[in-house]
PDB file of C-alpha atoms in Angstrom:
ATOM      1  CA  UNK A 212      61.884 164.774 124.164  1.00 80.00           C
ATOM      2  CA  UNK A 213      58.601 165.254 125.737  1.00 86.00           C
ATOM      3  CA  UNK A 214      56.773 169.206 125.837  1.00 83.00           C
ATOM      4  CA  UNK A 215      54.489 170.125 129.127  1.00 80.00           C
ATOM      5  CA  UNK A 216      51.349 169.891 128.594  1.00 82.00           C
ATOM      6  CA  UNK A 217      49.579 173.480 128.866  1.00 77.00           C
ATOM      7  CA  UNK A 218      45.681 173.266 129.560  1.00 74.00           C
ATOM      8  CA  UNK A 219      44.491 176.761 128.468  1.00 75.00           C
ATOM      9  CA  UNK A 220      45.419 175.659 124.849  1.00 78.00           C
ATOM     10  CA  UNK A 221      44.682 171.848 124.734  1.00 83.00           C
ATOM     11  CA  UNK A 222      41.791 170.472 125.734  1.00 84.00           C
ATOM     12  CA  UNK A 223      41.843 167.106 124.210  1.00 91.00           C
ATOM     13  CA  UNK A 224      44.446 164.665 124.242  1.00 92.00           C
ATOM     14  CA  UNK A 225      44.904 161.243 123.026  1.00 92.00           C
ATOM     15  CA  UNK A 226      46.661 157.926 124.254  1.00 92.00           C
ATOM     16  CA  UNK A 227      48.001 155.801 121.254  1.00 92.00           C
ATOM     17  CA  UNK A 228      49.184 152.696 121.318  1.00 88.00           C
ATOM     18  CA  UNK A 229      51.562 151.823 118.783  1.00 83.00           C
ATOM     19  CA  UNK A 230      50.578 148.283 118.116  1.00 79.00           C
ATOM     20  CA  UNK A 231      48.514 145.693 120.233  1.00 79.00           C
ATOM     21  CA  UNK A 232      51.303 143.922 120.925  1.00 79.00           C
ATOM     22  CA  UNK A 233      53.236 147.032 122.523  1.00 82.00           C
ATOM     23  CA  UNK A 234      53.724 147.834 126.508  1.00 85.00           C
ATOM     24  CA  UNK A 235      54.146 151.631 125.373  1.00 90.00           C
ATOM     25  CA  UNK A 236      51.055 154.330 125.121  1.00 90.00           C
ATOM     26  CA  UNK A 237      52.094 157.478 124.179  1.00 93.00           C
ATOM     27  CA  UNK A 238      49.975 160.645 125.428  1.00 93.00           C
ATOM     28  CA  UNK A 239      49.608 163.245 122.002  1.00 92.00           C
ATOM     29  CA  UNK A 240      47.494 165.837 121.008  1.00 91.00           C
ATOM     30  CA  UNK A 241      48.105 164.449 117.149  1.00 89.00           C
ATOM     31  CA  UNK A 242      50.929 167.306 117.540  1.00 91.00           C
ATOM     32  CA  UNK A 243      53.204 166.613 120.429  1.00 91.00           C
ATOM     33  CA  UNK A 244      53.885 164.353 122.617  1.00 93.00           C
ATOM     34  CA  UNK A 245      53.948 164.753 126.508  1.00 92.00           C
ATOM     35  CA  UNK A 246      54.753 161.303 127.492  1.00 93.00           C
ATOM     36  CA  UNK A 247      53.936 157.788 127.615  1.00 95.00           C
ATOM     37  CA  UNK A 248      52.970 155.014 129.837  1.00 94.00           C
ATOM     38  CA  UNK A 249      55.451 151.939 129.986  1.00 93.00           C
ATOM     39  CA  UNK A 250      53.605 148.502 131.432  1.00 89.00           C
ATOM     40  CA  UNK A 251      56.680 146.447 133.230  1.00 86.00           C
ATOM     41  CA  UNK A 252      55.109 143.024 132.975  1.00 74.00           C
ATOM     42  CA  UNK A 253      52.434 140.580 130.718  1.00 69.00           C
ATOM     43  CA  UNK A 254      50.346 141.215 134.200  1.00 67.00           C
ATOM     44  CA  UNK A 255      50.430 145.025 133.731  1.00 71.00           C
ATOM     45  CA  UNK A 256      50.364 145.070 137.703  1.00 83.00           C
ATOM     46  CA  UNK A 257      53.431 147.866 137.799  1.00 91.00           C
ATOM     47  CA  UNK A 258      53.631 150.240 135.272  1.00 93.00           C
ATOM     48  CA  UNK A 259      55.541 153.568 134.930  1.00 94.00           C
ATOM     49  CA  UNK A 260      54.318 156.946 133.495  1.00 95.00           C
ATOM     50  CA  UNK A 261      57.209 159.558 131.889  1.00 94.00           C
ATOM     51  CA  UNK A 262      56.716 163.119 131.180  1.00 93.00           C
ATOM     52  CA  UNK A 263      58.686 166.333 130.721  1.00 90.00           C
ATOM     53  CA  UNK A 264      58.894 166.717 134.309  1.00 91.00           C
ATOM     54  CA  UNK A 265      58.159 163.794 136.025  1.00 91.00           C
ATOM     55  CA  UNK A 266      58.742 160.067 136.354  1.00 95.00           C
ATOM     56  CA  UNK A 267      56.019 157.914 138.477  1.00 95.00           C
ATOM     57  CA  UNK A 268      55.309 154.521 139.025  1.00 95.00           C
ATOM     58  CA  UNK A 269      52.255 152.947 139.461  1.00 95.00           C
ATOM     59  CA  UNK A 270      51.905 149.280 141.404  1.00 93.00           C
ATOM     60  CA  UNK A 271      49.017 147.141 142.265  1.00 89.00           C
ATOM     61  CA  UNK A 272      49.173 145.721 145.995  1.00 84.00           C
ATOM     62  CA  UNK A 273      50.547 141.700 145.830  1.00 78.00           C
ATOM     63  CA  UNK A 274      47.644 140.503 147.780  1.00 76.00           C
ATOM     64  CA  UNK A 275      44.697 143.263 146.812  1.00 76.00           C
ATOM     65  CA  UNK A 276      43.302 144.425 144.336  1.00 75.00           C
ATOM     66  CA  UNK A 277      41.753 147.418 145.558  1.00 85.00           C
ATOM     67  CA  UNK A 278      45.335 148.838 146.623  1.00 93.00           C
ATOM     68  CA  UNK A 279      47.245 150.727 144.201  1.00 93.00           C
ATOM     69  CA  UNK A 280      50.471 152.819 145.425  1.00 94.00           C
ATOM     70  CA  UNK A 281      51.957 155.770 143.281  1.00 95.00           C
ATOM     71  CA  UNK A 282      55.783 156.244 143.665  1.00 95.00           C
ATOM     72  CA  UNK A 283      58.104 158.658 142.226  1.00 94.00           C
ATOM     73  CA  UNK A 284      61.620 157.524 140.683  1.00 92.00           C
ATOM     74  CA  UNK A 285      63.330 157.620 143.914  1.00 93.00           C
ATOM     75  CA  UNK A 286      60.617 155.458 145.446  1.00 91.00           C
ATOM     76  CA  UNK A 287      59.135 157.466 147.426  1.00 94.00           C
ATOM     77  CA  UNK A 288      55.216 157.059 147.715  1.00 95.00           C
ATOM     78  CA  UNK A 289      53.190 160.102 146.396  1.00 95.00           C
ATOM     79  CA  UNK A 290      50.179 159.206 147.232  1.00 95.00           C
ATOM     80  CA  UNK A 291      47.747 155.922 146.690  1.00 95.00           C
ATOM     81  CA  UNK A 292      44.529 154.775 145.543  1.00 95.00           C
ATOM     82  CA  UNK A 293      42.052 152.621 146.884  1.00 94.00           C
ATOM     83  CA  UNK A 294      38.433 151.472 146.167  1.00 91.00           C
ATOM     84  CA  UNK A 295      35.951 149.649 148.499  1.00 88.00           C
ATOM     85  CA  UNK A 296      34.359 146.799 148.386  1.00 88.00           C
ATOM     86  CA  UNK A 297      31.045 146.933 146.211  1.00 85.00           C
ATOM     87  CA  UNK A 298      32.032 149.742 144.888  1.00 87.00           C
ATOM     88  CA  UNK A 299      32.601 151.536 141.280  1.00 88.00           C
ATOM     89  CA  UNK A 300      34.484 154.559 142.736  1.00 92.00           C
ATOM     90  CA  UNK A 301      38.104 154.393 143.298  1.00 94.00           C
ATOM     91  CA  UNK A 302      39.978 157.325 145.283  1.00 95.00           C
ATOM     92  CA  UNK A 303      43.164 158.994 144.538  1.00 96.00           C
ATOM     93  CA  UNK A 304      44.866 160.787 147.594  1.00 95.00           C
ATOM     94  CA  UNK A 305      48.252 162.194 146.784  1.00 94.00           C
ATOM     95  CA  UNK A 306      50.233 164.280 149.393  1.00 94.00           C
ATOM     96  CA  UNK A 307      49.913 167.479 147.357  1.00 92.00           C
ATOM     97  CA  UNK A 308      46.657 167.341 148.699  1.00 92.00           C
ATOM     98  CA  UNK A 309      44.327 166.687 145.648  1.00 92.00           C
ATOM     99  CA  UNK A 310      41.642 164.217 146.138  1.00 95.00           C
ATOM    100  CA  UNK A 311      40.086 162.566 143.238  1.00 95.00           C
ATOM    101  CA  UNK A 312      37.741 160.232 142.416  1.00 96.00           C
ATOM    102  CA  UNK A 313      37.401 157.795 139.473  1.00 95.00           C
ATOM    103  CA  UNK A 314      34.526 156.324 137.993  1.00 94.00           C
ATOM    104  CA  UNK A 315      32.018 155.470 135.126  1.00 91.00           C
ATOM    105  CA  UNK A 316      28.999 157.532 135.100  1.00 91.00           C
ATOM    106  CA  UNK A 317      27.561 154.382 134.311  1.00 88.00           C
ATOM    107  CA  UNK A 318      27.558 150.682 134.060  1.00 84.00           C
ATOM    108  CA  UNK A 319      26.757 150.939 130.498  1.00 85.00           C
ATOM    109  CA  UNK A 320      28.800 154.021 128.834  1.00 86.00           C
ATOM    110  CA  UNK A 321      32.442 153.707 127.977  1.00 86.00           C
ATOM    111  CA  UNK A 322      33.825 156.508 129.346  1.00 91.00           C
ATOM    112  CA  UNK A 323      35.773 157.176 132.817  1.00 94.00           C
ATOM    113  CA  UNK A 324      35.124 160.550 134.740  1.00 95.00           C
ATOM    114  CA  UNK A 325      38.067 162.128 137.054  1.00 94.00           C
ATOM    115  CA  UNK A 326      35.917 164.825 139.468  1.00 94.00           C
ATOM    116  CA  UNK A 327      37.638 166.234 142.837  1.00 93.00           C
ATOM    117  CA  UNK A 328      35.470 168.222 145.616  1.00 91.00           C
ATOM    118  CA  UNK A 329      37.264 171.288 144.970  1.00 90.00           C
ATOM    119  CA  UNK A 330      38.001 171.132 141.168  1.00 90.00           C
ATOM    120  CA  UNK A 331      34.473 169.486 140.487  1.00 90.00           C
ATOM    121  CA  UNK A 332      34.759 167.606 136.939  1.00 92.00           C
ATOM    122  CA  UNK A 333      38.462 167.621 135.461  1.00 93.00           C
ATOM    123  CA  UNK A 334      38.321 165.126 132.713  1.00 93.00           C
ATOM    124  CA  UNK A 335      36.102 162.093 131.049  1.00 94.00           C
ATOM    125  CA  UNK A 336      38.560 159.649 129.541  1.00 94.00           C
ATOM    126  CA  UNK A 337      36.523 157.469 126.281  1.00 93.00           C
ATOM    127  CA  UNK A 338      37.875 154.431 126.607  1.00 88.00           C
ATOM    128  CA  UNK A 339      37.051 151.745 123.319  1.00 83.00           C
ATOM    129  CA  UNK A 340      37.756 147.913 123.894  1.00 77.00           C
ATOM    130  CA  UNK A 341      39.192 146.844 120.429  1.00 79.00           C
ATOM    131  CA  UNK A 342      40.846 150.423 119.908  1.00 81.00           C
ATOM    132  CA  UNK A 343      44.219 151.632 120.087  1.00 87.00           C
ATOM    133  CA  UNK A 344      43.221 154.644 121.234  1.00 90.00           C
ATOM    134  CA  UNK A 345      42.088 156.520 124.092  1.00 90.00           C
ATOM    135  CA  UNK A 346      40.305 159.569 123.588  1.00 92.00           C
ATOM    136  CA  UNK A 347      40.718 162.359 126.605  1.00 92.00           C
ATOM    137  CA  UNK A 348      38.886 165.410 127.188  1.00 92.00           C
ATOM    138  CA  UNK A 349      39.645 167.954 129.563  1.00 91.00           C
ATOM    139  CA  UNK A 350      37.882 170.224 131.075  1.00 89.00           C
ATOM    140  CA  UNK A 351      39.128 173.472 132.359  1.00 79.00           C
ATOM    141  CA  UNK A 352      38.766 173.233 135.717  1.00 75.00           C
ATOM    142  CA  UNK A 353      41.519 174.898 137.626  1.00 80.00           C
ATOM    143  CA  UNK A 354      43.677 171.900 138.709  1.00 80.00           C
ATOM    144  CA  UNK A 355      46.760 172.339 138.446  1.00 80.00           C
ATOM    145  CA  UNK A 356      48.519 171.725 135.230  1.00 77.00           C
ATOM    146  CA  UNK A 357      50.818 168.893 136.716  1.00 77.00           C
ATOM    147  CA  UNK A 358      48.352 167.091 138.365  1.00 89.00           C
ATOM    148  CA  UNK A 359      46.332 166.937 135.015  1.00 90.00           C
ATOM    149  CA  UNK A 360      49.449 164.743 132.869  1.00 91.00           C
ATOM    150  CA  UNK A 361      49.216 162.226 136.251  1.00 93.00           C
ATOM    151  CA  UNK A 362      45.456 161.683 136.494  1.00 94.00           C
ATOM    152  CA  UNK A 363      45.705 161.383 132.190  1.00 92.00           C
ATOM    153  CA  UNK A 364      47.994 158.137 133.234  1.00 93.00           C
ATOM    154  CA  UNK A 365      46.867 157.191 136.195  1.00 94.00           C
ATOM    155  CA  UNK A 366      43.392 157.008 134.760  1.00 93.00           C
ATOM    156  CA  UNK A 367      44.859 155.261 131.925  1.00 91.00           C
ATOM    157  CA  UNK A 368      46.451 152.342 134.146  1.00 91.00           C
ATOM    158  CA  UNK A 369      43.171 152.025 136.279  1.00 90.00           C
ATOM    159  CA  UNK A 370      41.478 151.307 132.583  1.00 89.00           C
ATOM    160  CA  UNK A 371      43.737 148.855 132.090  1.00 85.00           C
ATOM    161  CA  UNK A 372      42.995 146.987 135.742  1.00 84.00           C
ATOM    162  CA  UNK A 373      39.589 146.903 135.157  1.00 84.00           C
ATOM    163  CA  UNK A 374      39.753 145.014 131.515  1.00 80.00           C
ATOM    164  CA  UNK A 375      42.016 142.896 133.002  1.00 78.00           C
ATOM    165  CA  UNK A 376      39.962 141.940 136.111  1.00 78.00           C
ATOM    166  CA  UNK A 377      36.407 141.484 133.668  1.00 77.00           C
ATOM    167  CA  UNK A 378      38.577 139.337 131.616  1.00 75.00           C
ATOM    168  CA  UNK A 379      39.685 137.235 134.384  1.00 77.00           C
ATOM    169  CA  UNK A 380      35.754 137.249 135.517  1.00 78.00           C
ATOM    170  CA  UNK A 381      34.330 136.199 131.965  1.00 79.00           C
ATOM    171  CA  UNK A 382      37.295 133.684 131.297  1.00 81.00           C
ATOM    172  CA  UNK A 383      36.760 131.875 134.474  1.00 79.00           C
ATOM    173  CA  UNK A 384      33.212 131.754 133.904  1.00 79.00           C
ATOM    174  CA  UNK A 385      33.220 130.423 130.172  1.00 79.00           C
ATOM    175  CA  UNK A 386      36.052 128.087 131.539  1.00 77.00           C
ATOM    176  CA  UNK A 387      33.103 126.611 134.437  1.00 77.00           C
ATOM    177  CA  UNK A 388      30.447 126.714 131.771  1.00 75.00           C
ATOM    178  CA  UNK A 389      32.791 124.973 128.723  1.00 72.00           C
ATOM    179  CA  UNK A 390      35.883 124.211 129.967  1.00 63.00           C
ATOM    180  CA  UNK A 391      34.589 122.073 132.864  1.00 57.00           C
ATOM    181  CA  UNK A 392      31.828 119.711 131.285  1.00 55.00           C
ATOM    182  CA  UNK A 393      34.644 118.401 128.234  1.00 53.00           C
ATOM    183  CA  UNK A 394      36.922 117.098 131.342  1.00 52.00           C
ATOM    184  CA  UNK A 395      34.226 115.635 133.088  1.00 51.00           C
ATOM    185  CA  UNK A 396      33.210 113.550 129.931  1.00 52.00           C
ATOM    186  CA  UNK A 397      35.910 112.834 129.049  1.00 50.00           C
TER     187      UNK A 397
END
């Protein structure tokens, strides 16, 4: 169903979405496909990545968001991610031992960087808000092959946290700017 992904030959992958109404992203190099991403809920808090090889399942912490745990299918935690307070940079530690870190160069550009102390830069992930489609370039660093398909979805699902949260932020503030003078009139 799915082909593993092999990095010496692609370097640039994509992450479709089907429709905008769809909980599916599928991960294609306009060729094959090596998987998709299935979000559980409307909240998009759990969400579960499928490949060739592997099956993992991402969840938000109930009471944090700055707590993410990664699971395999026989629930098992794999590692987890967290991100401090103030900060931009959120931390993957898996128990394979790869560290990563995830963050925009910026506050301005659209795209994501994954970057690791011993890999250095493994891929920038363009990321367009009315798009349905993700635009992923790796470069050939020498993580490991395996590790590259989970930080492609993992990277993926931490996009999708962070337009959630800003929504949440800029609805709740046109809601106390708009939303809160028409009830007090009224």
């Amino acid at each position: 169903m799915y082909l593993t992904l092999e990095t010496k030959s692609t370097s640039e992958l994509y992450l479709v979405r089907k429709g905008w109404f769809t909980r599916e992203i599928e991960l294609t190099d306009n060729t094959h496909s090596y998987g998709k991403i299935v979000y559980h809920r409307l909240s998009k808090r759990i969400a579960t990545a499928i490949t060739a090889s592997n099956t993992w399942i991402f969840k938000r912490a109930d009471n944090s968001y700055r707590y993410i745990s990664v699971t395999d299918e026989n629930g098992e935690i794999i590692g987890t991610a967290n991100r401090d307070i103030f900060s931009r940079i959120t931390t993957l530690s898996l128990q394979t031992g790869l560290v990563a870190k995830f963050h925009k160069p910026s506050i301005w550009s659209r795209h994501y960087v994954w970057e690791s102390d011993d890999y250095g830069q493994i891929m920038h992930i363009y990321s367009y808000p009315f798009g349905l489609r993700n635009d992923i370039n790796i470069d050939q660093s020498m993580a490991p092959a395996s590790s590259i398909l989970f930080l492609t979805f993992f990277g993926s699902y931490l996009v999708h946290l962070k337009r959630q949260r800003n929504n949440a932020i800029v609805s709740g503030l046109l809601y106390s700017l708009w939303g809160g003078r028409n009830l007090k009139r009224s």
